[in-house]
Amino acid sequence: MTQILVIDDDRTIQMTLTRALKKQGYGVVVANDGELGLAQAKAMQPSLIICDWNMPKLDGIDVCREVKAIPSLANTYFILLTSRDQVGDLVLGLESGADDFLNKPPDITELNARVRAGLRLQQAYQALNNQKQILENELAKAAEYVRSLIPPPLHSEPIHTAACFMPSAQLGGDCYDYFWLDQDHFALYLLDVSGHGVGSALLSVSVLNLLHSRSLRQNHQSEASVDFHCPGQVLAGLNRYFQMSEHQDMYFTIWYGVYSCSTRSLRYASGGHPPGLLWIPQPDQSWECQTLHVPGLPVAMIADEQFEVASCQVPPGSRLYLYSDGAYEIPQPNGQIWGMPAFKQAIAQSISSSSAPLENLVAEIKQAVAPGQTLEDDVSVLEVKFN
């Protein structure tokens, strides 16, 4: 039975409303003042509340504000019972959260019509909330699946890895992975799909699965696989496979590298991605930053794009940082962005002063977000230490 709460200190009005509503088949609970009414609302969770405006202790406006501030009651249809008819009064009632008004003393025909309309809306709100909850549960499952694809930290003798992934929404478009191609060659990458949410996450997972399974072909007609030791081939293969015209106009940036343990060399290519930052320890205990930048368009924009490959030496003890642009493009209260210089400074301080540099860096990134604000973009950072 649909439950309606009537809050009014006038016994005559109580009896009039109760009789009329029960005649329509509703369950009715009555409270004599605002404080008791608010307590009853919390206890019974009614579908609809009819509340007098003028009452002692707590008036109808305050009751309405309190009710609408409670998450479980926020969608409860609230009718203010009042003899006021000035525009300013109606505006005040609406601003407090009231959904409708009923003149006092109430006309029974009008009462029944407004209650029916209010309950229809309340049922629609409930249906939407149920669907929202189902969607949130599905998104949570999808986010859990995406997290399950992210590789665990690697603590092998030649290489250690650590990483963080902070999506701006429940699902994000950032992704990273690393794996051994053979006993000597270690592949690693980080990519950032345009946009946010489900579509970006699906494209990100598609790229990750394709690379992790090493099933990327040189082209759609060829059976020959891409040589994953060659960063340029990998990016060219992805570019042919994921053209914007076939994937809802989405594109992605990626930095892909292959490290050789025997030669301590790193070959890499970039598809429009921020440069890798290689931090090299110096004899005086300081660190030198080498920017691993290679020009290149984001993947999926031009079908026949070729990607340049560069290389560098990696001295023992060096640390490589790959990251998405959300790690440094963080809006500040003054209208500026946190920026790359501040991001590099945070890395330098974290390496020099912390036994857990990545954890310290993540703390600095979070601190750069203005109080009360949330991340506007996904943030991913991959740290690789070459022993």
PDB file of C-alpha atoms in Angstrom, residues 37 59 71 85 93 103 106 108 132 134 145 162 194 210 218 221 250 254 269 291 337-338 350 364 372 384:
ATOM      1  CA  GLY A  37       6.903  14.828  10.848  1.00  0.00           C
ATOM      2  CA  ASP A  59       7.728  25.036   9.651  1.00  0.00           C
ATOM      3  CA  PRO A  71      19.419  10.878   0.049  1.00  0.00           C
ATOM      4  CA  ASP A  85      -0.431  32.860  -2.994  1.00  0.00           C
ATOM      5  CA  GLY A  93       8.731  27.087  -1.564  1.00  0.00           C
ATOM      6  CA  ASN A 103      -4.418  25.652  -1.198  1.00  0.00           C
ATOM      7  CA  PRO A 106      -7.865  21.877   0.418  1.00  0.00           C
ATOM      8  CA  ILE A 108     -10.753  17.247  -2.239  1.00  0.00           C
ATOM      9  CA  LYS A 132      20.659   4.012 -12.403  1.00  0.00           C
ATOM     10  CA  ILE A 134      21.656  -1.329 -12.260  1.00  0.00           C
ATOM     11  CA  TYR A 145      37.357  -6.203 -15.231  1.00  0.00           C
ATOM     12  CA  ALA A 162      55.209   0.386 -10.208  1.00  0.00           C
ATOM     13  CA  SER A 194      40.306  10.375 -26.359  1.00  0.00           C
ATOM     14  CA  LEU A 210      45.538  -7.021 -29.057  1.00  0.00           C
ATOM     15  CA  GLN A 218      50.907  -6.017 -40.448  1.00  0.00           C
ATOM     16  CA  GLN A 221      45.050  -8.906 -45.646  1.00  0.00           C
ATOM     17  CA  MET A 250      37.954   8.043 -31.345  1.00  0.00           C
ATOM     18  CA  ILE A 254      50.614   5.931 -27.133  1.00  0.00           C
ATOM     19  CA  ALA A 269      58.167   5.454 -30.761  1.00  0.00           C
ATOM     20  CA  THR A 291      63.256  13.677 -22.414  1.00  0.00           C
ATOM     21  CA  ILE A 337      47.319  24.455 -15.324  1.00  0.00           C
ATOM     22  CA  TRP A 338      49.731  22.681 -12.997  1.00  0.00           C
ATOM     23  CA  SER A 350      60.081  12.147  -5.191  1.00  0.00           C
ATOM     24  CA  GLU A 364      51.775  15.426  -5.230  1.00  0.00           C
ATOM     25  CA  GLY A 372      36.589  20.493  -3.673  1.00  0.00           C
ATOM     26  CA  VAL A 384      60.160   1.471 -14.529  1.00  0.00           C
TER      27      VAL A 384
END
